[in-house]
Amino acid sequence: MYANVLGLLQRKPPVVRVVPLSGRYAPHAGDLVIGIVTDVQGSFWLLDIGAARWAPLHMTGTPWKIDFGETGEYLQVGDAVVVAVEQIENTGRIGVTMNGEGLGKLEGGTLVTVSPAKIPRVIGKGGSMIATLTRATECKLVVGQNGRIWVDGPLDGVHRVRTALELIELEGQRRGLTERVERFLASGERRLELPNAAPPEPSQDELEFRTDPGTGENSFPE
Amino acid sequence: MGNVGASEVPQLIGPDGLRIDGRRVDELRALRVVAGPLKRADGSAFVEWGANKVMAAVYGPREVHPRHLQVNDKAIVQCRYNMAAFSVDERKRPGLDRRSQEISKVIAEAFESVVFAEEFPRTSIDVYIEVLQANAGTRCAGIVAASVALADAGIPMVDLLPSVAVGKVGGHIVLDLKKEEDNFGEADLPMALVPQSGRLVLLQMEGHMTASELGRALDLGVTGCRAIYEKMKQALRDRYSVDPPQAMAEAAA
């Protein structure tokens, strides 16, 4: 038996499953996601929700009364919206709606993107992480299942939320994450100090190599 | 390609049976694979193989542009193999030429046969391969980089696709030709293998070889691919291990 995606093996007899570590957002019905308008048509908009396909948002799926051709007066390319995934059709079409509590157009604020795989850690058990972040920074948060997070509030607070999200992205697999984030927020620090964290990208000296002056060939530090 | 037209052919295999860079006939050049060096792409990989340097980036599955290329029941795999102007001794005219178009096509077809395209109808999986420095075997280095990048992008696949060129040089069947061996040798045979099934999904040949030599060359190439396969898997493990520096220290100890 082989896995077809890169991921972690999880054994819970009799179930064996592979938890993907990367890949685009895989939408599920009921997910709350943040989309960005990429195209405006006569009766619908196309939203980039970070999935494999663009998701059409029909004008009937909005709280507004719109006549055909007036879609551009409500949402334009580049606007951010909070929508819910209604259904995935077997053609792969992702149906979304803006009708529902907490759904609508986003005004102001900042969008931060993390890997969709890390969203459960951003939310925390029963929303504990969101509560921690909101309490410490006086910011409003909307967390989309597709890895997009909308933050609005005082500039300093937004900055600290952003940094805390970086911390979660880097150390999301460690235990005691909520405590670690609490400590970071309480410290009033704006920068991250990560003694043990994985570097976000391979550092410059890791990519360096030596050239043998004798042969002109490259050799690699072992 | 300084002296392609030179009349004298250098001695490519010495009396001791070693090649011009001191390798045995069945020895690979030093290979290093790094998964995930690019942040913007969905998946990426960098390969340094002898004096070859190749970067690969994967985007998708994503919307197909232009729309008419989209296929209703599966994803399409598009590939662009490109050599940088500065990748060879004499400046290469930038952009796609006939050689790179052909290589792009065969690489796209090789990946089409290992990617589970049915999972993403009407989308495109785009593979970009940029050769920064070339020293023979760049399409193989490109395939190695691109398949690590595809795995890094989380795209479901049958398997990774290790790839290597075998050839005939100075009457010997040799593994992993370098530039001089490619230019002055008798034959060049790049291949890409699905290790799990033993299936070859890319096989090209230039030059002359007897049928029995071809058999030996294929065997040698498959052995080479399996060694490369291990390095590719290790690159992905390193990328996703909890603490890469620590893991590397442990590997060294």
Short mmCIF file of C-alpha atoms in Angstrom, two decimals:
data_model
loop_
_atom_site.label_atom_id
_atom_site.label_comp_id
_atom_site.label_asym_id
_atom_site.label_seq_id
_atom_site.Cartn_x
_atom_site.Cartn_y
_atom_site.Cartn_z
CA MET A 1 0.00 0.00 0.00
CA TYR A 2 1.37 3.39 -0.96
CA ALA A 3 0.29 6.96 -0.26
CA ASN A 4 -0.41 9.16 -3.27
CA VAL A 5 0.32 12.45 -1.51
CA LEU A 6 3.13 13.65 0.69
CA GLY A 7 1.97 13.50 4.29
CA LEU A 8 2.14 11.97 7.74
CA LEU A 9 1.03 8.41 8.36
CA GLN A 10 -1.59 8.13 11.06
CA ARG A 11 -2.37 4.67 12.48
CA LYS A 12 -5.56 4.34 14.46
CA PRO A 13 -6.45 0.65 14.05
CA PRO A 14 -8.30 -0.41 12.06
CA VAL A 15 -7.93 2.91 10.20
CA VAL A 16 -4.74 3.99 8.49
CA ARG A 17 -4.70 7.41 6.91
CA VAL A 18 -2.27 9.92 5.48
CA VAL A 19 -2.54 13.50 6.69
CA PRO A 20 -1.39 15.75 3.83
CA LEU A 21 1.30 18.28 4.73
CA SER A 22 0.90 20.50 1.73
CA GLY A 23 -1.36 21.12 -1.22
CA ARG A 24 -4.09 23.53 -2.11
CA TYR A 25 -7.15 24.03 0.05
CA ALA A 26 -9.58 21.12 -0.39
CA PRO A 27 -13.08 22.60 0.07
CA HIS A 28 -15.80 20.85 2.11
CA ALA A 29 -19.46 21.74 2.33
CA GLY A 30 -20.05 24.01 5.32
CA ASP A 31 -16.56 25.53 5.40
CA LEU A 32 -16.30 29.25 6.07
CA VAL A 33 -13.75 30.70 3.66
CA ILE A 34 -12.36 34.07 2.61
CA GLY A 35 -12.44 34.64 -1.13
CA ILE A 36 -11.05 37.32 -3.39
CA VAL A 37 -13.07 38.43 -6.42
CA THR A 38 -11.17 37.56 -9.62
CA ASP A 39 -13.89 38.09 -12.24
CA VAL A 40 -17.25 39.88 -12.49
CA GLN A 41 -19.94 38.45 -14.81
CA GLY A 42 -23.54 39.50 -15.48
CA SER A 43 -25.10 37.38 -12.76
CA PHE A 44 -22.20 36.06 -10.69
CA TRP A 45 -18.66 36.68 -9.49
CA LEU A 46 -15.75 34.27 -9.56
CA LEU A 47 -13.86 33.96 -6.28
CA ASP A 48 -10.35 32.76 -5.67
CA ILE A 49 -10.64 30.78 -2.45
CA GLY A 50 -7.23 29.12 -2.75
CA ALA A 51 -8.74 25.90 -4.09
CA ALA A 52 -7.97 24.18 -7.40
CA ARG A 53 -10.84 26.04 -9.07
CA TRP A 54 -12.45 29.44 -8.83
CA ALA A 55 -15.75 29.36 -6.99
CA PRO A 56 -18.77 31.07 -8.60
CA LEU A 57 -20.83 33.25 -6.24
CA HIS A 58 -24.24 33.78 -7.82
CA MET A 59 -26.11 37.07 -7.20
CA THR A 60 -28.97 35.10 -5.63
CA GLY A 61 -26.48 33.89 -3.01
CA THR A 62 -26.05 37.41 -1.63
CA PRO A 63 -28.13 39.50 0.78
CA TRP A 64 -28.51 42.17 -1.94
CA LYS A 65 -31.28 42.62 -4.52
CA ILE A 66 -29.38 42.83 -7.77
CA ASP A 67 -30.56 43.15 -11.37
CA PHE A 68 -28.66 41.33 -14.09
CA GLY A 69 -25.59 43.34 -15.06
CA GLU A 70 -25.37 45.27 -11.80
CA THR A 71 -23.01 42.81 -10.10
CA GLY A 72 -20.03 45.14 -10.59
CA GLU A 73 -21.70 47.81 -8.45
CA TYR A 74 -21.59 45.53 -5.41
CA LEU A 75 -18.31 43.64 -5.69
CA GLN A 76 -15.33 44.39 -7.88
CA VAL A 77 -12.18 42.51 -8.77
CA GLY A 78 -9.88 42.46 -5.74
CA ASP A 79 -12.61 42.73 -3.10
CA ALA A 80 -12.45 40.24 -0.23
CA VAL A 81 -15.57 38.41 0.94
CA VAL A 82 -16.47 35.90 3.61
CA VAL A 83 -18.52 33.09 2.11
CA ALA A 84 -19.60 29.56 3.03
CA VAL A 85 -19.07 26.51 0.83
CA GLU A 86 -22.51 25.10 0.03
CA GLN A 87 -21.72 22.09 -2.06
CA ILE A 88 -19.09 20.47 -4.22
CA GLU A 89 -20.65 19.19 -7.43
CA ASN A 90 -19.22 16.12 -9.08
CA THR A 91 -17.97 18.29 -11.93
CA GLY A 92 -15.68 19.83 -9.32
CA ARG A 93 -17.65 23.09 -9.28
CA ILE A 94 -17.53 24.73 -5.85
CA GLY A 95 -20.81 26.41 -4.94
CA VAL A 96 -20.54 29.23 -2.37
CA THR A 97 -23.05 31.53 -0.71
CA MET A 98 -22.94 34.83 1.10
CA ASN A 99 -26.27 34.32 2.84
CA GLY A 100 -25.74 33.48 6.48
CA GLU A 101 -24.48 34.80 9.74
CA GLY A 102 -20.98 36.26 9.64
CA LEU A 103 -20.88 36.25 5.84
CA GLY A 104 -20.45 39.31 3.65
CA LYS A 105 -18.01 41.74 2.15
CA LEU A 106 -14.88 42.63 4.12
CA GLU A 107 -14.11 46.32 4.49
CA GLY A 108 -10.70 47.47 5.74
CA GLY A 109 -8.43 45.23 7.76
CA THR A 110 -5.57 43.03 6.62
CA LEU A 111 -5.46 39.57 5.10
CA VAL A 112 -2.86 37.11 6.38
CA THR A 113 -2.40 33.75 4.69
CA VAL A 114 -1.24 30.56 6.43
CA SER A 115 -1.19 26.98 5.20
CA PRO A 116 -4.76 25.54 5.28
CA ALA A 117 -3.26 22.56 7.15
CA LYS A 118 -2.48 24.89 10.09
CA ILE A 119 -5.99 26.35 10.45
CA PRO A 120 -7.06 23.93 13.23
CA ARG A 121 -4.13 25.28 15.30
CA VAL A 122 -5.08 28.89 14.54
CA ILE A 123 -8.58 28.20 15.83
CA GLY A 124 -7.44 26.10 18.78
CA LYS A 125 -9.52 23.71 20.88
CA GLY A 126 -13.01 25.18 20.97
CA GLY A 127 -11.70 28.45 19.56
CA SER A 128 -9.16 28.94 22.37
CA MET A 129 -6.43 30.30 20.14
CA ILE A 130 -8.73 32.84 18.47
CA ALA A 131 -9.93 33.93 21.92
CA THR A 132 -6.33 34.35 23.10
CA LEU A 133 -5.39 36.44 20.09
CA THR A 134 -8.51 38.60 20.26
CA ARG A 135 -8.13 39.22 23.99
CA ALA A 136 -4.45 40.18 23.87
CA THR A 137 -4.54 42.44 20.83
CA GLU A 138 -8.06 43.94 20.73
CA CYS A 139 -8.30 42.85 17.10
CA LYS A 140 -11.24 41.36 15.28
CA LEU A 141 -10.44 38.09 13.49
CA VAL A 142 -12.19 36.10 10.80
CA VAL A 143 -10.51 32.75 10.18
CA GLY A 144 -11.29 31.06 6.88
CA GLN A 145 -10.81 27.31 6.51
CA ASN A 146 -8.84 28.05 3.34
CA GLY A 147 -5.94 29.54 5.29
CA ARG A 148 -6.87 33.19 4.90
CA ILE A 149 -7.28 35.21 8.06
CA TRP A 150 -8.74 38.69 8.16
CA VAL A 151 -7.46 40.92 10.97
CA ASP A 152 -8.74 44.37 11.87
CA GLY A 153 -7.95 46.61 14.81
CA PRO A 154 -5.19 48.90 16.10
CA LEU A 155 -2.10 48.83 13.87
CA ASP A 156 0.15 47.47 16.61
CA GLY A 157 -2.37 44.74 17.36
CA VAL A 158 -2.57 43.70 13.71
CA HIS A 159 1.20 43.46 13.62
CA ARG A 160 1.29 41.26 16.71
CA VAL A 161 -1.44 39.00 15.39
CA ARG A 162 0.50 38.64 12.16
CA THR A 163 3.65 37.71 14.03
CA ALA A 164 1.74 35.30 16.27
CA LEU A 165 0.33 33.63 13.14
CA GLU A 166 3.87 33.26 11.82
CA LEU A 167 4.74 31.57 15.09
CA ILE A 168 1.80 29.19 14.71
CA GLU A 169 2.76 28.43 11.13
CA LEU A 170 6.33 27.62 12.18
CA GLU A 171 5.67 25.76 15.40
CA GLY A 172 2.17 24.47 14.73
CA GLN A 173 3.20 20.88 15.29
CA ARG A 174 4.57 21.44 18.80
CA ARG A 175 2.80 20.94 22.10
CA GLY A 176 1.85 23.85 24.34
CA LEU A 177 1.35 26.14 21.38
CA THR A 178 -1.42 28.22 22.94
CA GLU A 179 0.79 28.86 26.01
CA ARG A 180 3.70 29.77 23.77
CA VAL A 181 1.52 32.25 21.87
CA GLU A 182 0.14 33.66 25.13
CA ARG A 183 3.70 34.22 26.39
CA PHE A 184 4.63 35.93 23.14
CA LEU A 185 1.62 38.23 23.26
CA ALA A 186 2.12 39.02 26.96
CA SER A 187 5.79 39.88 26.38
CA GLY A 188 4.78 42.86 24.27
CA GLU A 189 7.44 41.78 21.77
CA ARG A 190 6.88 42.59 18.14
CA ARG A 191 9.58 40.35 16.76
CA LEU A 192 9.89 36.61 16.95
CA GLU A 193 12.65 34.88 18.81
CA LEU A 194 12.78 31.32 17.70
CA PRO A 195 15.72 29.47 19.14
CA ASN A 196 14.55 26.03 18.02
CA ALA A 197 12.26 26.88 15.18
CA ALA A 198 12.74 25.65 11.67
CA PRO A 199 13.95 28.41 9.38
CA PRO A 200 11.19 29.51 7.02
CA GLU A 201 13.51 29.08 4.06
CA PRO A 202 16.87 27.40 3.69
CA SER A 203 19.38 30.01 4.74
CA GLN A 204 21.97 31.36 2.38
CA ASP A 205 24.86 29.28 3.65
CA GLU A 206 22.91 26.07 3.24
CA LEU A 207 22.66 26.76 -0.45
CA GLU A 208 26.34 27.45 -0.79
CA PHE A 209 28.76 24.94 -2.19
CA ARG A 210 32.44 24.74 -2.78
CA THR A 211 34.15 24.63 -6.12
CA ASP A 212 37.22 22.46 -6.31
CA PRO A 213 39.97 24.69 -7.74
CA GLY A 214 41.66 21.62 -9.22
CA THR A 215 38.85 20.31 -11.38
CA GLY A 216 36.45 23.24 -11.43
CA GLU A 217 33.76 20.78 -10.34
CA ASN A 218 31.38 21.45 -7.52
CA SER A 219 31.59 19.49 -4.36
CA PHE A 220 29.26 19.65 -1.44
CA PRO A 221 29.87 20.08 2.25
CA GLU A 222 28.93 16.75 3.80
CA MET B 1 30.20 24.22 -26.21
CA GLY B 2 33.73 25.52 -26.73
CA ASN B 3 35.25 22.87 -28.98
CA VAL B 4 32.43 20.79 -30.38
CA GLY B 5 33.93 21.07 -33.82
CA ALA B 6 37.41 20.02 -32.69
CA SER B 7 38.86 17.30 -34.88
CA GLU B 8 40.55 15.28 -32.15
CA VAL B 9 38.25 13.41 -29.81
CA PRO B 10 39.55 13.44 -26.24
CA GLN B 11 40.20 10.13 -24.55
CA LEU B 12 37.08 9.73 -22.47
CA ILE B 13 37.92 6.49 -20.68
CA GLY B 14 41.45 6.09 -19.39
CA PRO B 15 43.49 2.85 -19.36
CA ASP B 16 42.52 2.44 -15.70
CA GLY B 17 38.85 2.30 -16.76
CA LEU B 18 38.10 5.65 -15.11
CA ARG B 19 36.36 8.57 -16.79
CA ILE B 20 37.71 12.07 -17.33
CA ASP B 21 36.38 13.23 -13.97
CA GLY B 22 37.67 10.11 -12.19
CA ARG B 23 34.33 8.33 -11.96
CA ARG B 24 33.82 4.62 -12.60
CA VAL B 25 31.51 3.76 -15.50
CA ASP B 26 28.61 3.02 -13.16
CA GLU B 27 29.07 6.05 -10.89
CA LEU B 28 26.74 9.06 -10.61
CA ARG B 29 27.90 12.64 -10.28
CA ALA B 30 27.38 14.30 -6.88
CA LEU B 31 23.67 14.97 -6.51
CA ARG B 32 21.98 17.32 -4.08
CA VAL B 33 18.24 17.88 -3.94
CA VAL B 34 16.58 20.66 -1.92
CA ALA B 35 12.79 20.63 -1.56
CA GLY B 36 10.79 23.83 -1.18
CA PRO B 37 13.26 26.68 -1.76
CA LEU B 38 10.64 28.95 -3.37
CA LYS B 39 7.91 30.52 -1.26
CA ARG B 40 5.50 31.80 -3.90
CA ALA B 41 5.10 28.53 -5.79
CA ASP B 42 2.79 25.76 -4.54
CA GLY B 43 5.79 23.45 -4.67
CA SER B 44 9.44 23.81 -5.64
CA ALA B 45 12.79 22.07 -5.71
CA PHE B 46 16.39 22.85 -6.53
CA VAL B 47 18.76 20.25 -7.92
CA GLU B 48 22.51 20.47 -8.14
CA TRP B 49 23.84 17.53 -10.09
CA GLY B 50 27.51 17.65 -11.02
CA ALA B 51 27.79 21.07 -12.63
CA ASN B 52 24.07 21.19 -13.46
CA LYS B 53 21.88 23.59 -11.53
CA VAL B 54 18.16 23.34 -12.07
CA MET B 55 15.23 25.01 -10.33
CA ALA B 56 11.69 23.69 -10.63
CA ALA B 57 8.43 25.32 -9.53
CA VAL B 58 4.94 23.82 -9.58
CA TYR B 59 1.66 25.74 -9.55
CA GLY B 60 -1.74 24.21 -9.23
CA PRO B 61 -4.01 22.49 -9.70
CA ARG B 62 -5.41 25.85 -10.82
CA GLU B 63 -7.71 27.44 -13.41
CA VAL B 64 -6.72 26.74 -17.02
CA HIS B 65 -5.83 29.68 -19.23
CA PRO B 66 -6.74 29.87 -22.07
CA ARG B 67 -10.07 28.25 -21.22
CA HIS B 68 -10.34 26.09 -24.35
CA LEU B 69 -7.44 23.94 -23.14
CA GLN B 70 -9.44 22.77 -20.15
CA VAL B 71 -10.53 19.12 -20.09
CA ASN B 72 -13.87 18.27 -18.48
CA ASP B 73 -12.90 15.14 -16.57
CA LYS B 74 -9.28 15.68 -15.57
CA ALA B 75 -6.42 18.08 -14.99
CA ILE B 76 -3.96 18.84 -17.75
CA VAL B 77 -0.23 18.86 -17.07
CA GLN B 78 1.68 21.70 -18.71
CA CYS B 79 5.44 21.96 -18.62
CA ARG B 80 7.90 24.61 -19.60
CA TYR B 81 11.55 23.60 -19.73
CA ASN B 82 13.82 26.57 -20.29
CA MET B 83 17.54 27.16 -20.31
CA ALA B 84 18.84 30.47 -19.00
CA ALA B 85 20.88 32.56 -21.42
CA PHE B 86 23.84 32.16 -19.08
CA SER B 87 23.46 28.41 -18.55
CA VAL B 88 25.98 27.46 -21.24
CA ASP B 89 29.47 28.70 -22.22
CA GLU B 90 28.35 30.62 -25.25
CA ARG B 91 25.30 32.80 -24.55
CA LYS B 92 22.10 30.97 -25.48
CA ARG B 93 19.44 32.96 -27.27
CA PRO B 94 16.71 33.31 -24.61
CA GLY B 95 13.30 31.73 -24.94
CA LEU B 96 11.81 28.53 -26.26
CA ASP B 97 13.59 26.87 -29.15
CA ARG B 98 12.85 23.58 -30.88
CA ARG B 99 14.92 21.58 -28.43
CA SER B 100 13.27 23.03 -25.35
CA GLN B 101 9.80 22.65 -26.86
CA GLU B 102 10.43 18.96 -27.43
CA ILE B 103 11.82 18.47 -23.93
CA SER B 104 8.87 20.36 -22.41
CA LYS B 105 6.50 18.06 -24.28
CA VAL B 106 8.14 14.75 -23.30
CA ILE B 107 8.44 15.86 -19.66
CA ALA B 108 4.77 16.92 -19.53
CA GLU B 109 3.77 13.54 -20.96
CA ALA B 110 5.96 11.69 -18.45
CA PHE B 111 4.27 13.49 -15.55
CA GLU B 112 0.81 13.09 -17.04
CA SER B 113 1.28 9.34 -16.65
CA VAL B 114 2.04 9.52 -12.91
CA VAL B 115 -0.25 12.32 -11.67
CA PHE B 116 -3.79 11.44 -10.56
CA ALA B 117 -5.31 13.99 -12.93
CA GLU B 118 -8.92 12.76 -12.50
CA GLU B 119 -9.01 14.23 -8.99
CA PHE B 120 -8.92 17.80 -10.32
CA PRO B 121 -11.25 18.14 -13.33
CA ARG B 122 -10.93 21.25 -15.52
CA THR B 123 -7.71 22.41 -13.92
CA SER B 124 -4.10 22.71 -14.90
CA ILE B 125 -0.95 21.58 -13.12
CA ASP B 126 1.87 23.80 -14.32
CA VAL B 127 5.49 22.72 -14.06
CA TYR B 128 8.26 25.23 -14.69
CA ILE B 129 11.82 23.99 -15.09
CA GLU B 130 14.60 26.55 -15.32
CA VAL B 131 18.10 25.37 -16.13
CA LEU B 132 20.51 27.84 -14.54
CA GLN B 133 23.70 25.99 -15.38
CA ALA B 134 23.99 23.12 -17.82
CA ASN B 135 26.46 20.26 -18.09
CA ALA B 136 24.58 17.45 -19.91
CA GLY B 137 21.63 15.61 -18.42
CA THR B 138 19.58 18.74 -17.77
CA ARG B 139 16.28 17.15 -18.79
CA CYS B 140 16.94 14.41 -16.23
CA ALA B 141 17.87 16.94 -13.57
CA GLY B 142 14.72 18.85 -14.53
CA ILE B 143 12.52 15.78 -14.09
CA VAL B 144 14.09 15.02 -10.70
CA ALA B 145 13.54 18.61 -9.57
CA ALA B 146 10.02 18.79 -10.98
CA SER B 147 8.82 15.57 -9.37
CA VAL B 148 10.12 16.65 -5.95
CA ALA B 149 8.37 19.99 -6.56
CA LEU B 150 5.12 18.18 -7.45
CA ALA B 151 5.29 16.17 -4.23
CA ASP B 152 6.07 19.37 -2.32
CA ALA B 153 2.96 20.92 -3.89
CA GLY B 154 0.89 18.08 -2.41
CA ILE B 155 -0.21 16.74 -5.77
CA PRO B 156 -1.29 13.09 -5.69
CA MET B 157 1.00 10.91 -7.77
CA VAL B 158 1.71 7.24 -8.39
CA ASP B 159 5.33 7.80 -7.46
CA LEU B 160 8.27 10.17 -7.71
CA LEU B 161 10.05 10.08 -11.03
CA PRO B 162 13.83 9.59 -10.78
CA SER B 163 15.60 10.13 -14.06
CA VAL B 164 19.11 9.66 -15.42
CA ALA B 165 20.94 9.41 -18.74
CA VAL B 166 23.02 6.40 -19.72
CA GLY B 167 25.26 6.37 -22.76
CA LYS B 168 28.02 4.76 -24.74
CA VAL B 169 31.36 6.48 -24.34
CA GLY B 170 34.66 5.17 -25.70
CA GLY B 171 33.03 1.78 -26.27
CA HIS B 172 31.82 1.52 -22.67
CA ILE B 173 28.27 1.74 -21.34
CA VAL B 174 28.40 4.53 -18.75
CA LEU B 175 25.99 6.08 -16.28
CA ASP B 176 25.20 9.81 -16.03
CA LEU B 177 27.15 11.47 -18.87
CA LYS B 178 28.79 14.82 -18.31
CA LYS B 179 29.22 17.40 -21.03
CA GLU B 180 32.37 16.08 -22.72
CA GLU B 181 31.03 12.53 -22.71
CA ASP B 182 27.74 13.69 -24.20
CA ASN B 183 29.47 15.74 -26.91
CA PHE B 184 32.10 13.19 -27.95
CA GLY B 185 30.48 9.90 -26.92
CA GLU B 186 28.71 7.46 -29.22
CA ALA B 187 25.24 7.45 -27.66
CA ASP B 188 23.06 9.19 -25.07
CA LEU B 189 19.98 7.57 -23.56
CA PRO B 190 17.96 9.63 -21.05
CA MET B 191 15.22 7.81 -19.14
CA ALA B 192 12.71 8.33 -16.33
CA LEU B 193 11.52 5.45 -14.14
CA VAL B 194 8.49 4.77 -11.96
CA PRO B 195 10.35 2.89 -9.21
CA GLN B 196 7.28 1.26 -7.67
CA SER B 197 6.29 -0.49 -10.91
CA GLY B 198 9.55 -0.49 -12.85
CA ARG B 199 7.82 1.26 -15.75
CA LEU B 200 9.77 3.70 -17.91
CA VAL B 201 7.78 6.84 -18.73
CA LEU B 202 10.47 8.65 -20.66
CA LEU B 203 13.04 7.07 -22.96
CA GLN B 204 14.92 8.84 -25.71
CA MET B 205 18.09 7.97 -27.57
CA GLU B 206 20.63 9.74 -29.67
CA GLY B 207 23.53 7.95 -31.37
CA HIS B 208 24.24 4.28 -31.96
CA MET B 209 24.20 1.22 -29.74
CA THR B 210 23.77 -2.51 -30.36
CA ALA B 211 20.72 -4.31 -29.00
CA SER B 212 22.73 -6.03 -26.28
CA GLU B 213 24.34 -2.73 -25.29
CA LEU B 214 20.90 -1.16 -25.07
CA GLY B 215 19.83 -3.94 -22.68
CA ARG B 216 22.83 -3.33 -20.45
CA ALA B 217 22.31 0.42 -20.64
CA LEU B 218 18.70 0.12 -19.50
CA ASP B 219 19.71 -2.06 -16.55
CA LEU B 220 22.39 0.44 -15.56
CA GLY B 221 19.95 3.34 -15.86
CA VAL B 222 17.34 1.63 -13.69
CA THR B 223 19.95 1.01 -10.99
CA GLY B 224 20.97 4.67 -11.20
CA CYS B 225 17.36 5.83 -10.95
CA ARG B 226 16.84 3.81 -7.78
CA ALA B 227 19.82 5.53 -6.12
CA ILE B 228 18.47 8.94 -7.18
CA TYR B 229 15.01 7.99 -5.87
CA GLU B 230 16.42 7.67 -2.34
CA LYS B 231 17.92 11.16 -2.49
CA MET B 232 14.62 12.61 -3.67
CA LYS B 233 12.70 11.02 -0.79
CA GLN B 234 15.33 12.22 1.68
CA ALA B 235 15.00 15.80 0.38
CA LEU B 236 11.26 15.71 1.09
CA ARG B 237 11.80 14.23 4.56
CA ASP B 238 14.29 16.98 5.36
CA ARG B 239 11.86 19.65 4.20
CA TYR B 240 9.01 18.45 6.38
CA SER B 241 10.87 17.11 9.42
CA VAL B 242 9.95 19.03 12.56
CA ASP B 243 13.42 20.43 13.00
CA PRO B 244 15.53 20.29 9.85
CA PRO B 245 18.84 21.46 11.36
CA GLN B 246 18.52 18.93 14.16
CA ALA B 247 17.56 16.15 11.78
CA MET B 248 20.56 16.96 9.64
CA ALA B 249 22.84 16.89 12.67
CA GLU B 250 21.42 13.49 13.61
CA ALA B 251 21.94 12.20 10.10
CA ALA B 252 25.54 13.34 10.21
CA ALA B 253 26.21 11.75 13.61
#
